[in-house]
Coordinates of C-alpha atoms in Angstrom, one line a residue:
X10 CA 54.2 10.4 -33.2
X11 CA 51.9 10.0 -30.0
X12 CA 52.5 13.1 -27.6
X13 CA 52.8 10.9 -24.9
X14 CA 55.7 9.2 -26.3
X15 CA 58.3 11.7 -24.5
X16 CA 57.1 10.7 -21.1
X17 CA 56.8 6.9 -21.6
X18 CA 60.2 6.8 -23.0
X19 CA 62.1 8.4 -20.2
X20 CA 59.6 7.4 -17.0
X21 CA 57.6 4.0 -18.2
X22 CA 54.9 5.7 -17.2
X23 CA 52.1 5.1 -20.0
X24 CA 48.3 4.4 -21.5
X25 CA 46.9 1.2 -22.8
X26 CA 43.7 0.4 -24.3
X27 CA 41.3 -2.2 -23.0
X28 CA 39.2 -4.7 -25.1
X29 CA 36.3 -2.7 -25.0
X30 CA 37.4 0.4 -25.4
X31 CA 35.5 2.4 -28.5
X32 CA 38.3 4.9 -29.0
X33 CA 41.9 3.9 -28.4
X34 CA 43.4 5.4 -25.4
X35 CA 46.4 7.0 -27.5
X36 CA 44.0 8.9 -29.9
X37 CA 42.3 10.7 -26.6
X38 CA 45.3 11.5 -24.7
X39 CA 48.9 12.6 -24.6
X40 CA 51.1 13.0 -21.8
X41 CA 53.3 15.6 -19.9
X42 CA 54.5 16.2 -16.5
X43 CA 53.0 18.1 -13.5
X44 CA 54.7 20.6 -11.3
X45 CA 52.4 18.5 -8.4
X46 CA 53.6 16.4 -5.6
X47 CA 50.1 14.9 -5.5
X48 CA 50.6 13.1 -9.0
X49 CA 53.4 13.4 -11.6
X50 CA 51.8 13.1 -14.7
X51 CA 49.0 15.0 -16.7
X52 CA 46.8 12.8 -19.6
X53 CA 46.7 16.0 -22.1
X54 CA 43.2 15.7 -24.0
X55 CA 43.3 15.9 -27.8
X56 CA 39.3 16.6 -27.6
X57 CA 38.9 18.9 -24.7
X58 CA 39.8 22.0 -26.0
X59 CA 41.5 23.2 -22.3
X60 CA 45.3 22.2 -22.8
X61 CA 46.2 21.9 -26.3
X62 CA 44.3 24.4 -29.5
X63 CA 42.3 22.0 -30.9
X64 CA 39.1 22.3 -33.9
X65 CA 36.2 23.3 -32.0
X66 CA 33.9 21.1 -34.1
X67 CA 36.5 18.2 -33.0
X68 CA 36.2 19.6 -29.3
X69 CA 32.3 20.3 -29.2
X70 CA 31.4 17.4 -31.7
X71 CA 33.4 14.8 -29.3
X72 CA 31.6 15.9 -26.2
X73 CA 28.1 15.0 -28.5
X74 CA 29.4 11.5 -28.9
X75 CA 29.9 11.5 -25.3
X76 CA 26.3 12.8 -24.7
X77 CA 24.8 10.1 -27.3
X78 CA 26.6 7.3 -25.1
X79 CA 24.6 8.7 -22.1
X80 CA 21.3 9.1 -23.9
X81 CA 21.8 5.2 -24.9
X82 CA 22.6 4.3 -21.8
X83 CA 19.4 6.0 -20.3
X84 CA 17.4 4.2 -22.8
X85 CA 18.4 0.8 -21.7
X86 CA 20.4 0.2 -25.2
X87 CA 23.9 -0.5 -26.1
X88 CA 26.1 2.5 -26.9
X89 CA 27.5 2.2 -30.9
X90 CA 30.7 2.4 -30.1
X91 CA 32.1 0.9 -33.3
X92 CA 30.6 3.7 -35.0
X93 CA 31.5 6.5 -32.7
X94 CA 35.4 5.0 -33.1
X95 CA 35.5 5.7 -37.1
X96 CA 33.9 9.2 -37.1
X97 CA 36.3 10.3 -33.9
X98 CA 39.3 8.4 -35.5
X99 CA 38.7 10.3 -38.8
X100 CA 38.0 13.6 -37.5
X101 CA 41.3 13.2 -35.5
X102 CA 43.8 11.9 -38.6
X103 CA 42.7 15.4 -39.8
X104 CA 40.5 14.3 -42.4
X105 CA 36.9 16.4 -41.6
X106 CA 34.8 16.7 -38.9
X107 CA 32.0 15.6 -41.3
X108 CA 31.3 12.1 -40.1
X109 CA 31.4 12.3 -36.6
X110 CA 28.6 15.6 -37.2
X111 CA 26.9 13.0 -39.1
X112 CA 27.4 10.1 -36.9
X113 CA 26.2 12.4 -34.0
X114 CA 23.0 13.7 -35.5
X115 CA 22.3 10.4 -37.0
X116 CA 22.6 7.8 -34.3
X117 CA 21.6 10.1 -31.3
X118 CA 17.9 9.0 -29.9
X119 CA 16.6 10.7 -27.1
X120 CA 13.3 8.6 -26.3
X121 CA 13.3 9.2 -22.7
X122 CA 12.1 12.0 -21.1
X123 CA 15.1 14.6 -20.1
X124 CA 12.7 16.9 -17.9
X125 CA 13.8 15.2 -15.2
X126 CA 17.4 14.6 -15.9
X127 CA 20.0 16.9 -14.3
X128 CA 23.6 17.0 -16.1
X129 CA 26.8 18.0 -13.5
X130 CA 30.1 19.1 -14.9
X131 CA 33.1 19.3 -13.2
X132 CA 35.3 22.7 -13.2
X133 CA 37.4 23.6 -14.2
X134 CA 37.9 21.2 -16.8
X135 CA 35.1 19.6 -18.1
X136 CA 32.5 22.7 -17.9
X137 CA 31.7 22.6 -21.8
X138 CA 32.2 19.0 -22.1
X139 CA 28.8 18.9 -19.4
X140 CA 27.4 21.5 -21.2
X141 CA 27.9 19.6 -24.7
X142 CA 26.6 16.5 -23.1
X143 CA 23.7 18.2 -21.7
X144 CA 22.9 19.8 -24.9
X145 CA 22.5 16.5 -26.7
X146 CA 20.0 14.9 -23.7
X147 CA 18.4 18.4 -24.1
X148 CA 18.5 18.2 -20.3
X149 CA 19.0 21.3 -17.7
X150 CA 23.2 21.8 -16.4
X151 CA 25.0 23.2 -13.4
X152 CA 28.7 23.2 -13.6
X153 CA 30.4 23.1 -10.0
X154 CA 32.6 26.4 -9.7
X155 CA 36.2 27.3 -7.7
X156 CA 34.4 31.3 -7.2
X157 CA 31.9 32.7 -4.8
X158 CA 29.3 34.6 -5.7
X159 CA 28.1 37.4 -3.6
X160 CA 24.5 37.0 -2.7
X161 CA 24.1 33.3 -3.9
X162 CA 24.5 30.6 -0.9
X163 CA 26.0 27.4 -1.4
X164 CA 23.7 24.7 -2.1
X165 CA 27.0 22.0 -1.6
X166 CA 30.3 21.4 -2.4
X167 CA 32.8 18.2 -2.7
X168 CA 36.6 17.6 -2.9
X169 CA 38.7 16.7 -5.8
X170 CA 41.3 14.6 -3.9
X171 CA 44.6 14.3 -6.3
X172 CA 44.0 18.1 -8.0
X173 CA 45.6 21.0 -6.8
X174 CA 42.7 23.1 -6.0
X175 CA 40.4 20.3 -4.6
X176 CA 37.0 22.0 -3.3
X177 CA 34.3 22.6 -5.7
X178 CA 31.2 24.6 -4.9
X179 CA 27.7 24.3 -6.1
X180 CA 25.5 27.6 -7.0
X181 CA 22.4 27.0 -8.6
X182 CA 20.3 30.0 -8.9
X183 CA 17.5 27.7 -7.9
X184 CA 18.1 24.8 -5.3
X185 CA 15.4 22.9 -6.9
X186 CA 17.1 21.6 -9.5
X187 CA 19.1 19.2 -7.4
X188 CA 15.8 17.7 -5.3
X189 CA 14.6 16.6 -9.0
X190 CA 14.0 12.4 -8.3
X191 CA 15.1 11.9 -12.1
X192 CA 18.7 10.6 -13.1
X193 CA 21.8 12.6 -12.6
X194 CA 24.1 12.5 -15.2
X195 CA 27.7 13.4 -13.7
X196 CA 30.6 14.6 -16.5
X197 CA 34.2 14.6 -16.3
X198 CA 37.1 15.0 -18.4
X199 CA 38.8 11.7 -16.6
X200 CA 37.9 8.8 -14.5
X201 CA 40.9 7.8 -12.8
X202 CA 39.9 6.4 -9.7
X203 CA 36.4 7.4 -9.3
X204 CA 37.0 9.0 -5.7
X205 CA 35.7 12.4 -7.0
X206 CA 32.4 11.2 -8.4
X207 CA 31.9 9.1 -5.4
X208 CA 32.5 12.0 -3.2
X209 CA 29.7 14.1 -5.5
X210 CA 27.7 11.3 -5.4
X211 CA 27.5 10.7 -1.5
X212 CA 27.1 14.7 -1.1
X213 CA 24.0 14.8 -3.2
X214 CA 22.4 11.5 -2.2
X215 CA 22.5 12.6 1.3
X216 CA 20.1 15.6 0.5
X217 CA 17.8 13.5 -2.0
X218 CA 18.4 9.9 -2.6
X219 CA 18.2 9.3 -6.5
X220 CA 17.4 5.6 -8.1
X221 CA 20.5 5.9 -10.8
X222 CA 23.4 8.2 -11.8
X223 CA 25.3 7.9 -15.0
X224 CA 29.0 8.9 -14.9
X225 CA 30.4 10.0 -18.2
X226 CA 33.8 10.8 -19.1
X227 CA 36.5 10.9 -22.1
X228 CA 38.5 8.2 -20.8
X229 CA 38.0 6.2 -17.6
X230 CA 41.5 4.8 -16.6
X231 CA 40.4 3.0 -13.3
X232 CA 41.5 0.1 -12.0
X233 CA 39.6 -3.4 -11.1
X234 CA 39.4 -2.1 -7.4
X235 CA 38.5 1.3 -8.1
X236 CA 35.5 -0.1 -10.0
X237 CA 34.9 -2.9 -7.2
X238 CA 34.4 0.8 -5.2
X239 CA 32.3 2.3 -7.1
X240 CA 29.9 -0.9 -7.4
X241 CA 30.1 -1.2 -3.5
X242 CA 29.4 2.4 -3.1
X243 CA 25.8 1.7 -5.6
X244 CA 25.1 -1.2 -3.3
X245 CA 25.6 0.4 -0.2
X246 CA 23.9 3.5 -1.0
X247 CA 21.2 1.4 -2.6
X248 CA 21.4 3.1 -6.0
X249 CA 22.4 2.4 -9.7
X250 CA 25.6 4.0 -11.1
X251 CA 26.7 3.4 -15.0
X252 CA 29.6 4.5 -16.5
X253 CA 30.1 5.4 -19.6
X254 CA 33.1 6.7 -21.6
X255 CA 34.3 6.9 -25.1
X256 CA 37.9 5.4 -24.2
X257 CA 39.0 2.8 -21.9
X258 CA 42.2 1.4 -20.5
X259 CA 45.0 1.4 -17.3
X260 CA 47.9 3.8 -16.6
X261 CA 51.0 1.7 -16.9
X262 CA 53.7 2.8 -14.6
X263 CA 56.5 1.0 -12.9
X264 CA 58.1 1.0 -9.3
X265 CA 60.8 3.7 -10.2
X266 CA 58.1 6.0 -12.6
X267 CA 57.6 8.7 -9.8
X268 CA 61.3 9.1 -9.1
X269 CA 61.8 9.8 -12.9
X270 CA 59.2 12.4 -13.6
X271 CA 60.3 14.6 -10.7
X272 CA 64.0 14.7 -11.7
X273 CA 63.2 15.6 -15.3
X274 CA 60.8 17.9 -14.0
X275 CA 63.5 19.4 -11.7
X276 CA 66.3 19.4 -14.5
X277 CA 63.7 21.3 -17.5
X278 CA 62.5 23.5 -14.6
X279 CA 66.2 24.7 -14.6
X280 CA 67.0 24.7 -18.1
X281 CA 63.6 26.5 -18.0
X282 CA 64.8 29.4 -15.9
X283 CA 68.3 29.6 -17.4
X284 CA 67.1 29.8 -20.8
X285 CA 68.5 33.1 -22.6
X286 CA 65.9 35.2 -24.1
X287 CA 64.1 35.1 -27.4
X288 CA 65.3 37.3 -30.1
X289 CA 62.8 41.1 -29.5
X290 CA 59.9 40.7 -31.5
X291 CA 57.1 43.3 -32.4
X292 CA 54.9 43.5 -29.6
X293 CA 51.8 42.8 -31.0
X294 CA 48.5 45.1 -30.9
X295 CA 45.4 44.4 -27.8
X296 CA 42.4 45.6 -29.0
X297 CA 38.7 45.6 -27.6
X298 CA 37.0 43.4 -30.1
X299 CA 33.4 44.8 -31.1
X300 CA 31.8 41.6 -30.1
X301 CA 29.4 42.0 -27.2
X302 CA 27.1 39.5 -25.6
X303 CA 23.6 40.3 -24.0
X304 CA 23.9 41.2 -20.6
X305 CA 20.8 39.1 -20.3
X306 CA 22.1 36.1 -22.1
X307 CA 23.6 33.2 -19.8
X308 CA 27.7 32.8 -20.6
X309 CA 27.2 29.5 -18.6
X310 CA 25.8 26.9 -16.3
X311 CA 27.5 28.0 -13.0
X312 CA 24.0 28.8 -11.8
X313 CA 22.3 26.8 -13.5
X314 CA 21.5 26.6 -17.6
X315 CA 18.5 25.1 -19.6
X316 CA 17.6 24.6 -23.2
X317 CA 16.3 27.5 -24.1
X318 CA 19.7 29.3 -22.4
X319 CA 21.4 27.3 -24.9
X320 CA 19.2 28.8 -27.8
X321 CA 20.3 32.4 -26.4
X322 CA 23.5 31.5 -26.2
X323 CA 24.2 29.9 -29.8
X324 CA 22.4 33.6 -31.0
X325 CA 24.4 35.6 -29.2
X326 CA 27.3 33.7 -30.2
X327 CA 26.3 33.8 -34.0
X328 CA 26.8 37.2 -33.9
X329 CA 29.8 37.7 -32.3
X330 CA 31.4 35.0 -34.5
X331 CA 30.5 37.2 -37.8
X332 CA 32.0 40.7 -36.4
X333 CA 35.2 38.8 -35.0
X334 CA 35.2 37.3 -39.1
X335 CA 35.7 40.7 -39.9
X336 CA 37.9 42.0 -37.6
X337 CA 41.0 38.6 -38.0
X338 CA 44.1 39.9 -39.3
X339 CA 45.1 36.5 -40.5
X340 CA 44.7 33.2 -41.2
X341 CA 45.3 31.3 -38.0
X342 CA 42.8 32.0 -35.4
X343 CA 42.9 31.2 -31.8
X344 CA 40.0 31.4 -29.6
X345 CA 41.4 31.5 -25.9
X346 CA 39.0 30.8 -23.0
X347 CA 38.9 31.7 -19.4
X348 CA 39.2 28.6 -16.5
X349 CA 36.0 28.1 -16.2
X350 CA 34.1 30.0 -18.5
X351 CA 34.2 27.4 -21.6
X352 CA 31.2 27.0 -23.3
X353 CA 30.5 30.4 -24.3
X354 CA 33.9 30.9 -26.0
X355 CA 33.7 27.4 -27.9
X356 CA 30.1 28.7 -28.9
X357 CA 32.2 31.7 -30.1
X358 CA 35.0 30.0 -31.8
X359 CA 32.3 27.1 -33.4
X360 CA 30.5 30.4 -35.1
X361 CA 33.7 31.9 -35.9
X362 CA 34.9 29.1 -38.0
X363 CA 31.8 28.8 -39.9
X364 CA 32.3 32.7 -40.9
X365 CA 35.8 33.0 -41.5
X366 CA 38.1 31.0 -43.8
X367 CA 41.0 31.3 -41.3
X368 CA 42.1 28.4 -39.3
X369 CA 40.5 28.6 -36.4
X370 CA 41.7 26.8 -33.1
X371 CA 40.2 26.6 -29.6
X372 CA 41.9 26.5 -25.8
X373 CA 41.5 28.3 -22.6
X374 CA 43.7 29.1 -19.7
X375 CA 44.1 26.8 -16.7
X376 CA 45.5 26.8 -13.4
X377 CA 47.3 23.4 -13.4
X378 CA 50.8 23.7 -13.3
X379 CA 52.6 21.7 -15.9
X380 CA 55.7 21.2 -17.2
X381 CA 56.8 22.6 -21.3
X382 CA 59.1 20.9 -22.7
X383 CA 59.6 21.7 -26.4
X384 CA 60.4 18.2 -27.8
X385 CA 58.7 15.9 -30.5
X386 CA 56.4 13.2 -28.4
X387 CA 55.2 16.0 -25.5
X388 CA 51.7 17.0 -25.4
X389 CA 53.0 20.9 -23.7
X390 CA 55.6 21.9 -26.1
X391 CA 55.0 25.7 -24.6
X392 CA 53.2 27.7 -21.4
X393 CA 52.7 31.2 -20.9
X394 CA 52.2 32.2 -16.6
X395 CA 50.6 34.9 -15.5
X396 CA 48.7 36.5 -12.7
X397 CA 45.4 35.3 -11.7
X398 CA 42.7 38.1 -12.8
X399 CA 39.6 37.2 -10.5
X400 CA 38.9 36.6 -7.6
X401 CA 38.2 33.3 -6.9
X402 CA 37.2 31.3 -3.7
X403 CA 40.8 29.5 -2.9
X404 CA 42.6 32.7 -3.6
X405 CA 45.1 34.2 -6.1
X406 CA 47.5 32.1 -7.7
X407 CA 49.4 32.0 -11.0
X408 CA 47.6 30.7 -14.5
X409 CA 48.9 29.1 -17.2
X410 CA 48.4 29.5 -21.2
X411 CA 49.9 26.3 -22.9
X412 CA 50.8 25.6 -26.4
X413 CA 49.5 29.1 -27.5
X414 CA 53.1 30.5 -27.8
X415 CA 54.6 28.5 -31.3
X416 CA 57.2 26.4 -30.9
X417 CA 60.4 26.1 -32.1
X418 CA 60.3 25.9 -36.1
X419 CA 56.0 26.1 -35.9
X420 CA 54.0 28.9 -37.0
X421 CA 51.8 31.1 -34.4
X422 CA 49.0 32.2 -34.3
X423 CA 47.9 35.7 -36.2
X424 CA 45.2 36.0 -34.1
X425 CA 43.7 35.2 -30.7
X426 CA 40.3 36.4 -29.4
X427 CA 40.4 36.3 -25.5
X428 CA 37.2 35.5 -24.2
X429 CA 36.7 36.6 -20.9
X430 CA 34.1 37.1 -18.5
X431 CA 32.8 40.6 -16.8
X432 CA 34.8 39.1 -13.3
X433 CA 37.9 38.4 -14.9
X434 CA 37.9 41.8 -17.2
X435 CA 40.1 43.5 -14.1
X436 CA 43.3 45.6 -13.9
X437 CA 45.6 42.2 -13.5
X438 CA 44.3 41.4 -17.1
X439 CA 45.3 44.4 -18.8
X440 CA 48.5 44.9 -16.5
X441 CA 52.3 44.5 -17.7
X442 CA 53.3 40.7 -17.0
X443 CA 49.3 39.9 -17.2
X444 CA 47.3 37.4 -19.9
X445 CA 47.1 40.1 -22.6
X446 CA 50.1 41.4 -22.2
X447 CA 51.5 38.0 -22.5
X448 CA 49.8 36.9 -25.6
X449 CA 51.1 40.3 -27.4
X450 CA 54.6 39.0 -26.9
X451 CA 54.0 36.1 -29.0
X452 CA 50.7 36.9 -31.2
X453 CA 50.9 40.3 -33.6
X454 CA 46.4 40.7 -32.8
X455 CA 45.2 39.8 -29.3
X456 CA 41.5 40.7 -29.5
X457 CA 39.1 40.8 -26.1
X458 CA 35.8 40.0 -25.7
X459 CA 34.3 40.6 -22.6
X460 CA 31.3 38.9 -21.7
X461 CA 28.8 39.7 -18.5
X462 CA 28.7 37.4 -15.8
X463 CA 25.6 36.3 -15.2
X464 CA 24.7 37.0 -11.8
X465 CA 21.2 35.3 -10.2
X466 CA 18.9 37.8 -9.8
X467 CA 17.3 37.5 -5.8
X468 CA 14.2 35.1 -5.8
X469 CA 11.9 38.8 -4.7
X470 CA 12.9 39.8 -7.5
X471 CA 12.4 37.6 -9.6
X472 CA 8.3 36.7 -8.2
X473 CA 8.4 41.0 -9.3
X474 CA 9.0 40.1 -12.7
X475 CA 12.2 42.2 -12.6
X476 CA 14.7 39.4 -13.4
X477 CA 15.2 36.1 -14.6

């Protein structure tokens, strides 16, 4: 049953695919209801990794195929998109992520040069879908973050118009990599109008105008005018902007579709909040797992991440996979990522999987509020809420686990590693009501890793060889 089969049935609202499409829209995305007044519905990714527990080889392997698109695209040739279809389609019926690895490592040719080429990811979102992206251009990444840094000056920033915490900042460690002349490769999640990329676009070009951008994304929903936008933004700005994506298609919706979604979000909200209690369960043990991560070692591209960060990275998260291996209680693994912070704990779970023999899913926490509704056909089926535990620029708030608590008649998890960074490792994490706290109710081993934030050493330091 498509998961976005509960929403179209009781609001009309719904995806189609268009001609052209590689991937059809229904394998890519689900549907379920937001708790926002600026847009009633969510599309719930099936590759992404951020709502629903999902393979990490699907999740990281995806994102590759998206990155190959780009790297075709950049090399003036057609993206295979017939191919990329069958290895997606049969790593999503379940059936190995063998051939889309294959199709990936088989059909990607970088024969451009990527010194040039600058990838941007979007937070909170699509930070390890950029990073993935940029991984397979072997090109140099800065993810747009929602949380100051002490000591590291803005080098711009840009609103997401229809999100609930619109204004993204942009930290690079070093400004230069923005003034590079050379393509920039912008990477989202979802394309629904294109007004976010736009206002990116017109940000950046005002400090250095660039010959071509390439937009990449999952899915791009837009409609005829929102494409007619884009193509007069190019003009007017005197640029060249391709899109690439590995879905295509429209948001179907009728007049009365609104009016629907908020009175069923109003009447589960209710049966939400009057819902007797769960039957007491063990609560389950938190431990400090015995992971680390060099302090040294980059846990992202908030200020900035190149190649050879990546090689780091992969290391350190090598090892970290093989002492979680030996520290699972169980057979059913989740590896639960921080906002943000994406790439390092899908490096984590990736390593894990190849250690272990347990099941091992991938997800992270998110501060979009969504409805659960526990029904066959509903991409949220369950949401834990807790406290925010950082500090981030547009202030405190609450934050949402979905789909890690089972469902009714499912089994849970036996395991979840929490990957966290240095920031987020506070008092609100560890307190009564927090994330941990949370996942014990419903998980018997909640294991934390904590890794450091990276944190840009000052450029006089740096020219003194103390930092890098």
């Amino acid at each position: 049953m498509w998961s976005g089969s509960w929403v179209e049935g009781r609001t009309g609202i719904g995806v189609e695919s268009a001609a052209d499409s590689a991937v059809p829209m229904p394998d890519m995305v689900g549907l379920a209801l937001r708790r926002n007044p600026r847009r009633a519905h969510l599309l719930v990714s099936t590759v992404l990794g951020k709502h629903v527990p999902t393979d990490p080889r699907i999740v990281y392997w995806s994102a590759r195929l998206l990155g190959a698109m780009v790297a075709d695209v950049l090399a003036g040739r057609r993206p295979d998109a017939a191919g990329a279809a069958d290895a997606l389609a049969t790593a999503l019926g379940g059936r190995g992520t063998g051939p889309l690895i294959r199709h990936c490592e088989e059909h990607v040719r970088v024969d451009f040069s990527p010194a040039n080429t600058l990838v941007l990811g979007y937070a909170e979102t699509a930070t390890a879908l950029g990073h993935a992206v940029a991984d397979t251009l072997g090109a140099d990444y800065l993810h747009s973050t929602r949380r100051r840094v002490p000591g590291v000056a803005e080098a711009g920033g840009f609103d997401e118009e229809h999100s609930h915490a619109t204004r993204h900042l942009l930290l690079p460690q070093d400004t230069a990599m923005l003034e590079r002349p050379g393509p920039l490769v912008l990477v989202d999640d979802e394309l629904s109008t294109g007004r976010t990329v736009l206002n990116t676009i017109a940000t950046l070009h005002t400090k250095l105008p660039r010959s071509r951008y390439v937009v990449a994304s999952l899915v791009d929903l837009r409609s005829d005018a929102d494409k007619a936008a884009m193509s007069a933004a190019a003009e007017r700005l005197g640029t060249r902007i391709d899109v690439v994506a590995l879905a295509r298609g429209a948001l179907r919706s009728h007049p009365h579709s609104a009016d629907h979604a908020a009175a069923l979000v109003a009447e589960h909200a209710a049966e939400t909040r009057t819902r007797p209690p769960t039957p007491d369960r063990p609560h389950g043990a938190v431990r400090r797992s015995r992971a680390g991560w060099p302090g040294i070692v980059r846990d992202g591209g908030r200020h900035g991440f190149s190649p050879a960060d990546r090689a780091e990275a992969e290391r350190a998260a090598a090892a970290a996979g093989c002492i979680l291996a030996g520290e699972l209680s169980g057979d059913r693994a989740l590896v639960l990522g921080f906002e943000e912070l994406m790439y390092a704990p899908l490096l984590v779970a990736l390593a894990l999987s190849r250690e272990s023999a347990a099941e091992v899913r991938f997800s992270t926490t998110t501060r979009s509020p969504v409805l659960p509704v526990d029904a066959s056909g509903y991409a949220i089926r369950t949401a834990l809420a807790f406290p925010a535990h950082d500090d981030p620029a547009d202030g405190p708030g609450p934050r949402y686990a979905y789909n890690v608590a089972p469902s009714a008649g499912a089994p849970g998890f036996t395991d979840v590693v929490v990957v966290v960074d240095s920031a987020g490792d506070t008092a609100e994490l560890h307190a009564d009501g927090g994330l941990l706290d949370q996942l014990a109710e419903v998980c018997g081993h909640v294991h934390l890793v904590a890794v450091p934030a990276y944190t840009p050493v000052p450029a006089q330091a740096r020219a003194a060889g103390t930092g890098r």
